[in-house]
PDB file of C-alpha atoms in Angstrom:
ATOM      1  CA  GLU A  28      44.166 -11.858 -45.050  1.00 86.00           C
ATOM      2  CA  ALA A  29      44.031  -9.538 -42.020  1.00 84.00           C
ATOM      3  CA  GLN A  30      42.533  -6.258 -43.156  1.00 93.00           C
ATOM      4  CA  VAL A  31      41.321  -2.888 -41.969  1.00 97.00           C
ATOM      5  CA  THR A  32      39.106  -1.459 -44.711  1.00 97.00           C
ATOM      6  CA  GLN A  33      38.173   2.198 -44.912  1.00 98.00           C
ATOM      7  CA  ASN A  34      35.703   3.837 -47.257  1.00 97.00           C
ATOM      8  CA  PRO A  35      35.708   6.165 -49.035  1.00 97.00           C
ATOM      9  CA  ARG A  36      39.427   6.515 -49.756  1.00 97.00           C
ATOM     10  CA  TYR A  37      38.978   9.986 -51.202  1.00 97.00           C
ATOM     11  CA  LEU A  38      36.150  12.440 -50.665  1.00 96.00           C
ATOM     12  CA  ILE A  39      35.563  16.089 -51.495  1.00 96.00           C
ATOM     13  CA  THR A  40      32.560  17.624 -49.809  1.00 95.00           C
ATOM     14  CA  VAL A  41      31.183  21.015 -48.808  1.00 96.00           C
ATOM     15  CA  THR A  42      30.819  22.659 -45.434  1.00 97.00           C
ATOM     16  CA  GLY A  43      27.881  21.363 -43.448  1.00 96.00           C
ATOM     17  CA  LYS A  44      27.090  18.260 -45.489  1.00 96.00           C
ATOM     18  CA  LYS A  45      27.028  15.283 -43.133  1.00 97.00           C
ATOM     19  CA  LEU A  46      29.313  12.417 -44.021  1.00 97.00           C
ATOM     20  CA  THR A  47      30.376   9.060 -42.651  1.00 98.00           C
ATOM     21  CA  VAL A  48      33.713   7.317 -43.092  1.00 98.00           C
ATOM     22  CA  THR A  49      33.375   3.605 -42.553  1.00 98.00           C
ATOM     23  CA  CYS A  50      35.946   1.267 -41.020  1.00 98.00           C
ATOM     24  CA  SER A  51      35.699  -2.502 -40.956  1.00 98.00           C
ATOM     25  CA  GLN A  52      38.180  -5.087 -39.628  1.00 98.00           C
ATOM     26  CA  ASN A  53      38.272  -8.874 -40.010  1.00 96.00           C
ATOM     27  CA  MET A  54      40.704  -9.645 -37.164  1.00 95.00           C
ATOM     28  CA  ASN A  55      38.142  -9.857 -34.351  1.00 95.00           C
ATOM     29  CA  HIS A  56      39.998  -7.088 -32.509  1.00 95.00           C
ATOM     30  CA  GLU A  57      38.313  -5.511 -29.513  1.00 94.00           C
ATOM     31  CA  TYR A  58      40.055  -2.129 -29.794  1.00 95.00           C
ATOM     32  CA  MET A  59      39.438   0.280 -32.681  1.00 96.00           C
ATOM     33  CA  SER A  60      40.508   3.876 -33.074  1.00 97.00           C
ATOM     34  CA  TRP A  61      40.374   6.838 -35.430  1.00 98.00           C
ATOM     35  CA  TYR A  62      43.296   9.164 -36.101  1.00 97.00           C
ATOM     36  CA  ARG A  63      43.786  12.210 -38.242  1.00 97.00           C
ATOM     37  CA  GLN A  64      47.150  13.027 -39.789  1.00 96.00           C
ATOM     38  CA  ASP A  65      48.142  16.587 -40.602  1.00 95.00           C
ATOM     39  CA  PRO A  66      51.512  18.003 -41.755  1.00 90.00           C
ATOM     40  CA  GLY A  67      53.662  19.017 -38.808  1.00 87.00           C
ATOM     41  CA  LEU A  68      51.154  17.635 -36.303  1.00 90.00           C
ATOM     42  CA  GLY A  69      51.499  13.922 -36.954  1.00 90.00           C
ATOM     43  CA  LEU A  70      48.875  11.377 -35.979  1.00 94.00           C
ATOM     44  CA  ARG A  71      46.325  12.564 -33.456  1.00 95.00           C
ATOM     45  CA  GLN A  72      43.702  10.317 -31.928  1.00 95.00           C
ATOM     46  CA  ILE A  73      40.081  11.371 -32.438  1.00 97.00           C
ATOM     47  CA  TYR A  74      38.071   8.621 -30.747  1.00 97.00           C
ATOM     48  CA  TYR A  75      38.655   5.076 -29.660  1.00 95.00           C
ATOM     49  CA  SER A  76      36.575   2.070 -28.677  1.00 96.00           C
ATOM     50  CA  MET A  77      37.648  -0.635 -26.251  1.00 93.00           C
ATOM     51  CA  ASN A  78      34.785  -2.914 -27.315  1.00 93.00           C
ATOM     52  CA  VAL A  79      31.191  -2.955 -28.585  1.00 95.00           C
ATOM     53  CA  GLU A  80      29.166  -0.057 -27.171  1.00 95.00           C
ATOM     54  CA  VAL A  81      32.267   1.341 -25.379  1.00 94.00           C
ATOM     55  CA  THR A  82      33.704   4.517 -26.909  1.00 96.00           C
ATOM     56  CA  ASP A  83      35.759   7.399 -25.560  1.00 95.00           C
ATOM     57  CA  LYS A  84      37.283  10.669 -26.698  1.00 96.00           C
ATOM     58  CA  GLY A  85      40.844  10.923 -27.867  1.00 94.00           C
ATOM     59  CA  ASP A  86      42.884  14.107 -28.143  1.00 93.00           C
ATOM     60  CA  VAL A  87      40.891  15.904 -30.866  1.00 97.00           C
ATOM     61  CA  PRO A  88      37.220  14.749 -30.683  1.00 98.00           C
ATOM     62  CA  GLU A  89      35.518  18.079 -31.449  1.00 97.00           C
ATOM     63  CA  GLY A  90      33.304  17.916 -34.540  1.00 97.00           C
ATOM     64  CA  TYR A  91      33.286  14.119 -34.727  1.00 98.00           C
ATOM     65  CA  LYS A  92      31.026  11.299 -33.563  1.00 98.00           C
ATOM     66  CA  VAL A  93      31.520   7.547 -33.503  1.00 98.00           C
ATOM     67  CA  SER A  94      29.500   4.467 -32.742  1.00 96.00           C
ATOM     68  CA  ARG A  95      30.410   0.821 -32.119  1.00 97.00           C
ATOM     69  CA  LYS A  96      27.357  -1.364 -32.556  1.00 97.00           C
ATOM     70  CA  GLU A  97      29.265  -4.325 -33.961  1.00 97.00           C
ATOM     71  CA  LYS A  98      32.740  -5.563 -33.167  1.00 97.00           C
ATOM     72  CA  ARG A  99      33.982  -5.334 -36.747  1.00 97.00           C
ATOM     73  CA  ASN A 100      32.725  -1.817 -37.604  1.00 98.00           C
ATOM     74  CA  PHE A 101      33.641   1.604 -36.243  1.00 98.00           C
ATOM     75  CA  PRO A 102      32.280   4.447 -38.386  1.00 98.00           C
ATOM     76  CA  LEU A 103      33.444   8.043 -38.033  1.00 98.00           C
ATOM     77  CA  ILE A 104      30.687  10.624 -38.447  1.00 98.00           C
ATOM     78  CA  LEU A 105      31.137  14.277 -39.306  1.00 97.00           C
ATOM     79  CA  GLU A 106      27.735  15.838 -38.624  1.00 95.00           C
ATOM     80  CA  SER A 107      28.597  19.275 -40.022  1.00 97.00           C
ATOM     81  CA  PRO A 108      32.041  19.196 -41.629  1.00 97.00           C
ATOM     82  CA  SER A 109      34.143  22.345 -41.672  1.00 97.00           C
ATOM     83  CA  PRO A 110      37.297  23.181 -43.681  1.00 97.00           C
ATOM     84  CA  ASN A 111      39.514  22.589 -40.624  1.00 97.00           C
ATOM     85  CA  GLN A 112      38.491  18.918 -40.806  1.00 98.00           C
ATOM     86  CA  THR A 113      40.267  18.590 -44.143  1.00 98.00           C
ATOM     87  CA  SER A 114      42.764  15.885 -43.337  1.00 98.00           C
ATOM     88  CA  LEU A 115      43.949  12.321 -43.855  1.00 98.00           C
ATOM     89  CA  TYR A 116      42.027   9.930 -41.617  1.00 98.00           C
ATOM     90  CA  PHE A 117      43.152   6.513 -40.436  1.00 98.00           C
ATOM     91  CA  CYS A 118      41.283   3.754 -38.691  1.00 98.00           C
ATOM     92  CA  ALA A 119      43.422   1.424 -36.581  1.00 97.00           C
ATOM     93  CA  THR A 120      42.808  -1.724 -34.548  1.00 96.00           C
ATOM     94  CA  ARG A 121      44.579  -3.966 -32.058  1.00 93.00           C
ATOM     95  CA  ARG A 122      43.857  -6.912 -29.818  1.00 89.00           C
ATOM     96  CA  SER A 123      42.856  -6.148 -26.274  1.00 85.00           C
ATOM     97  CA  GLY A 124      46.040  -5.699 -24.204  1.00 82.00           C
ATOM     98  CA  ALA A 125      48.335  -5.561 -27.233  1.00 86.00           C
ATOM     99  CA  ASN A 126      50.417  -2.492 -28.038  1.00 90.00           C
ATOM    100  CA  VAL A 127      50.775  -2.693 -31.804  1.00 92.00           C
ATOM    101  CA  LEU A 128      48.186  -1.014 -34.018  1.00 94.00           C
ATOM    102  CA  THR A 129      47.196  -2.175 -37.497  1.00 96.00           C
ATOM    103  CA  PHE A 130      46.146   0.697 -39.735  1.00 97.00           C
ATOM    104  CA  GLY A 131      43.802   1.021 -42.660  1.00 97.00           C
ATOM    105  CA  ALA A 132      44.944   2.593 -45.919  1.00 97.00           C
ATOM    106  CA  GLY A 133      43.539   6.006 -45.055  1.00 97.00           C
ATOM    107  CA  SER A 134      40.721   8.290 -46.195  1.00 98.00           C
ATOM    108  CA  ARG A 135      41.633  11.683 -47.603  1.00 97.00           C
ATOM    109  CA  LEU A 136      38.875  14.171 -46.890  1.00 98.00           C
ATOM    110  CA  THR A 137      38.635  17.665 -48.315  1.00 97.00           C
ATOM    111  CA  VAL A 138      35.971  20.035 -46.996  1.00 97.00           C
ATOM    112  CA  LEU A 139      35.375  23.112 -49.171  1.00 96.00           C
TER     113      LEU A 139
ATOM    114  CA  GLN B  18      56.579  20.817 -25.452  1.00 76.00           C
ATOM    115  CA  LYS B  19      55.479  17.719 -27.329  1.00 84.00           C
ATOM    116  CA  GLU B  20      55.648  14.390 -25.550  1.00 92.00           C
ATOM    117  CA  VAL B  21      57.556  12.899 -28.501  1.00 95.00           C
ATOM    118  CA  GLU B  22      59.880  14.930 -30.717  1.00 95.00           C
ATOM    119  CA  GLN B  23      60.984  13.769 -34.150  1.00 94.00           C
ATOM    120  CA  ASP B  24      62.924  15.677 -36.795  1.00 85.00           C
ATOM    121  CA  PRO B  25      60.583  15.980 -39.808  1.00 81.00           C
ATOM    122  CA  GLY B  26      63.337  16.054 -42.409  1.00 84.00           C
ATOM    123  CA  PRO B  27      63.194  15.658 -45.324  1.00 91.00           C
ATOM    124  CA  LEU B  28      66.306  13.527 -45.255  1.00 95.00           C
ATOM    125  CA  SER B  29      67.911  12.689 -48.581  1.00 97.00           C
ATOM    126  CA  VAL B  30      70.677  10.062 -48.810  1.00 97.00           C
ATOM    127  CA  PRO B  31      72.397   8.140 -51.626  1.00 97.00           C
ATOM    128  CA  GLU B  32      71.641   4.483 -52.161  1.00 97.00           C
ATOM    129  CA  GLY B  33      73.761   2.285 -49.905  1.00 97.00           C
ATOM    130  CA  ALA B  34      74.101   4.869 -47.128  1.00 97.00           C
ATOM    131  CA  ILE B  35      73.498   4.164 -43.471  1.00 97.00           C
ATOM    132  CA  VAL B  36      70.487   6.101 -42.253  1.00 97.00           C
ATOM    133  CA  SER B  37      69.881   7.140 -38.662  1.00 97.00           C
ATOM    134  CA  LEU B  38      66.408   8.254 -37.588  1.00 97.00           C
ATOM    135  CA  ASN B  39      65.751   9.455 -34.064  1.00 97.00           C
ATOM    136  CA  CYS B  40      63.087  10.395 -31.553  1.00 97.00           C
ATOM    137  CA  THR B  41      63.266  11.884 -28.098  1.00 97.00           C
ATOM    138  CA  TYR B  42      60.514  11.691 -25.521  1.00 97.00           C
ATOM    139  CA  SER B  43      59.673  13.126 -22.134  1.00 96.00           C
ATOM    140  CA  ASN B  44      57.380  10.534 -20.500  1.00 95.00           C
ATOM    141  CA  SER B  45      59.462   8.132 -18.413  1.00 94.00           C
ATOM    142  CA  ALA B  46      56.505   5.717 -18.247  1.00 93.00           C
ATOM    143  CA  PHE B  47      56.967   4.712 -21.902  1.00 95.00           C
ATOM    144  CA  GLN B  48      58.220   1.130 -22.114  1.00 95.00           C
ATOM    145  CA  TYR B  49      57.176  -0.125 -25.554  1.00 95.00           C
ATOM    146  CA  PHE B  50      58.663   1.480 -28.623  1.00 96.00           C
ATOM    147  CA  MET B  51      57.757   1.075 -32.258  1.00 96.00           C
ATOM    148  CA  TRP B  52      58.799   2.282 -35.650  1.00 98.00           C
ATOM    149  CA  TYR B  53      56.210   2.485 -38.390  1.00 98.00           C
ATOM    150  CA  ARG B  54      56.912   3.017 -42.081  1.00 98.00           C
ATOM    151  CA  GLN B  55      54.411   4.922 -44.175  1.00 97.00           C
ATOM    152  CA  TYR B  56      54.580   4.979 -47.943  1.00 97.00           C
ATOM    153  CA  SER B  57      52.832   7.755 -49.850  1.00 93.00           C
ATOM    154  CA  ARG B  58      49.043   7.245 -49.983  1.00 89.00           C
ATOM    155  CA  LYS B  59      49.257   4.267 -47.606  1.00 93.00           C
ATOM    156  CA  GLY B  60      48.629   3.617 -43.936  1.00 96.00           C
ATOM    157  CA  PRO B  61      51.498   3.217 -41.451  1.00 97.00           C
ATOM    158  CA  GLU B  62      52.798  -0.340 -41.157  1.00 97.00           C
ATOM    159  CA  LEU B  63      54.794  -1.746 -38.254  1.00 96.00           C
ATOM    160  CA  LEU B  64      58.511  -2.037 -38.944  1.00 97.00           C
ATOM    161  CA  MET B  65      60.127  -2.649 -35.550  1.00 96.00           C
ATOM    162  CA  TYR B  66      58.820  -3.277 -32.016  1.00 95.00           C
ATOM    163  CA  THR B  67      60.976  -3.216 -28.896  1.00 94.00           C
ATOM    164  CA  TYR B  68      60.474  -3.373 -25.166  1.00 91.00           C
ATOM    165  CA  SER B  69      62.528  -1.301 -22.721  1.00 88.00           C
ATOM    166  CA  SER B  70      66.185  -0.463 -23.385  1.00 87.00           C
ATOM    167  CA  GLY B  71      68.480  -2.277 -25.781  1.00 89.00           C
ATOM    168  CA  ASN B  72      68.882  -3.134 -29.432  1.00 93.00           C
ATOM    169  CA  LYS B  73      66.838  -5.220 -31.842  1.00 95.00           C
ATOM    170  CA  GLU B  74      67.956  -6.173 -35.313  1.00 96.00           C
ATOM    171  CA  ASP B  75      65.865  -7.348 -38.258  1.00 96.00           C
ATOM    172  CA  GLY B  76      67.690  -7.629 -41.539  1.00 97.00           C
ATOM    173  CA  ARG B  77      68.950  -4.193 -42.557  1.00 98.00           C
ATOM    174  CA  PHE B  78      67.058  -2.501 -39.719  1.00 98.00           C
ATOM    175  CA  THR B  79      68.218  -1.967 -36.127  1.00 98.00           C
ATOM    176  CA  ALA B  80      66.116  -0.339 -33.441  1.00 97.00           C
ATOM    177  CA  GLN B  81      67.875   1.088 -30.417  1.00 97.00           C
ATOM    178  CA  VAL B  82      66.323   2.332 -27.184  1.00 97.00           C
ATOM    179  CA  ASP B  83      68.109   4.302 -24.469  1.00 95.00           C
ATOM    180  CA  LYS B  84      65.594   4.856 -21.701  1.00 94.00           C
ATOM    181  CA  SER B  85      68.075   6.693 -19.492  1.00 94.00           C
ATOM    182  CA  SER B  86      68.390   9.379 -22.183  1.00 95.00           C
ATOM    183  CA  LYS B  87      64.779   9.043 -23.378  1.00 96.00           C
ATOM    184  CA  TYR B  88      66.079   8.545 -26.904  1.00 96.00           C
ATOM    185  CA  ILE B  89      65.274   5.977 -29.559  1.00 97.00           C
ATOM    186  CA  SER B  90      66.850   5.363 -32.937  1.00 97.00           C
ATOM    187  CA  LEU B  91      66.252   3.406 -36.100  1.00 98.00           C
ATOM    188  CA  PHE B  92      69.250   2.531 -38.263  1.00 98.00           C
ATOM    189  CA  ILE B  93      68.884   1.409 -41.857  1.00 98.00           C
ATOM    190  CA  ARG B  94      71.951  -0.220 -43.418  1.00 98.00           C
ATOM    191  CA  ASP B  95      72.560  -0.380 -47.167  1.00 98.00           C
ATOM    192  CA  SER B  96      69.596   1.886 -47.818  1.00 98.00           C
ATOM    193  CA  GLN B  97      67.558   1.246 -50.964  1.00 97.00           C
ATOM    194  CA  PRO B  98      65.241   3.472 -53.024  1.00 97.00           C
ATOM    195  CA  SER B  99      62.392   1.263 -51.765  1.00 97.00           C
ATOM    196  CA  ASP B 100      63.151   2.567 -48.245  1.00 98.00           C
ATOM    197  CA  SER B 101      61.932   6.006 -49.327  1.00 97.00           C
ATOM    198  CA  ALA B 102      58.995   6.673 -47.028  1.00 97.00           C
ATOM    199  CA  THR B 103      57.998   8.527 -43.882  1.00 97.00           C
ATOM    200  CA  TYR B 104      59.147   6.863 -40.664  1.00 98.00           C
ATOM    201  CA  LEU B 105      57.067   7.352 -37.538  1.00 97.00           C
ATOM    202  CA  CYS B 106      58.211   6.531 -34.046  1.00 97.00           C
ATOM    203  CA  ALA B 107      55.537   5.509 -31.556  1.00 96.00           C
ATOM    204  CA  MET B 108      55.588   4.597 -27.896  1.00 96.00           C
ATOM    205  CA  THR B 109      53.339   3.613 -25.035  1.00 94.00           C
ATOM    206  CA  ALA B 110      53.432   2.758 -21.366  1.00 92.00           C
ATOM    207  CA  GLY B 111      51.569  -0.450 -22.240  1.00 86.00           C
ATOM    208  CA  GLY B 112      48.614  -1.993 -20.463  1.00 77.00           C
ATOM    209  CA  GLY B 113      46.095  -0.643 -22.931  1.00 72.00           C
ATOM    210  CA  ASN B 114      47.346   2.931 -22.923  1.00 76.00           C
ATOM    211  CA  LYS B 115      47.283   4.746 -26.221  1.00 85.00           C
ATOM    212  CA  LEU B 116      50.189   5.052 -28.597  1.00 92.00           C
ATOM    213  CA  THR B 117      51.896   8.433 -28.786  1.00 94.00           C
ATOM    214  CA  PHE B 118      53.412   9.162 -32.186  1.00 95.00           C
ATOM    215  CA  GLY B 119      56.213  11.366 -33.415  1.00 95.00           C
ATOM    216  CA  THR B 120      55.406  13.601 -36.371  1.00 94.00           C
ATOM    217  CA  GLY B 121      57.427  11.444 -38.763  1.00 95.00           C
ATOM    218  CA  THR B 122      60.686  11.822 -40.712  1.00 96.00           C
ATOM    219  CA  GLN B 123      60.472  11.835 -44.499  1.00 95.00           C
ATOM    220  CA  LEU B 124      63.319   9.826 -46.033  1.00 97.00           C
ATOM    221  CA  LYS B 125      64.348   9.772 -49.678  1.00 97.00           C
ATOM    222  CA  VAL B 126      66.986   7.323 -50.889  1.00 97.00           C
ATOM    223  CA  GLU B 127      68.345   8.389 -54.255  1.00 96.00           C
ATOM    224  CA  LEU B 128      69.985   6.263 -56.942  1.00 91.00           C
TER     225      LEU B 128
END
């Protein structure tokens, strides 16, 4: 079954404590992306990766890091989380050249 | 002004009603249009995908695109309680460009 798997699904943490949200896909897709979803603001792209070792900033990259060392994995790193990063995060993938994204189930992060 | 505008709702309708959900956009380069459905505590899932202007029907769902007016619609016939979800429009110019999303319309279909 085609899957985009995110972990953890729910996390409560404190300001400044580094955390990583993992994303793994089994569809052999080249393109992977991270979004955050906030009420009234919709889905906003944080970072994306066109392929292994190729990453670029989206619309709201501040405070986040990513890496793409393997095709299937695209972790999102918050080096020093702040309360304004409290949000619902989605990883999404697609084939190279395709337009349709497949989303993971989401990771709800609360930063106190 | 946002590139894609979508009424957030919430929209509440009785079971069996026809639902109309809409988005307007400003970027004339958009050619590929999608509707995603998002249930509570789930990720968005693709519902309808259309290219350029025209209509596309899939069961109870019809997607309509009017590029001249920069307006897209999703119609749901014979709405069911299981249709209760947030509906997101999304669009792109294609060729590897990113998707631009509306903010979503929350729909509740009541018994």
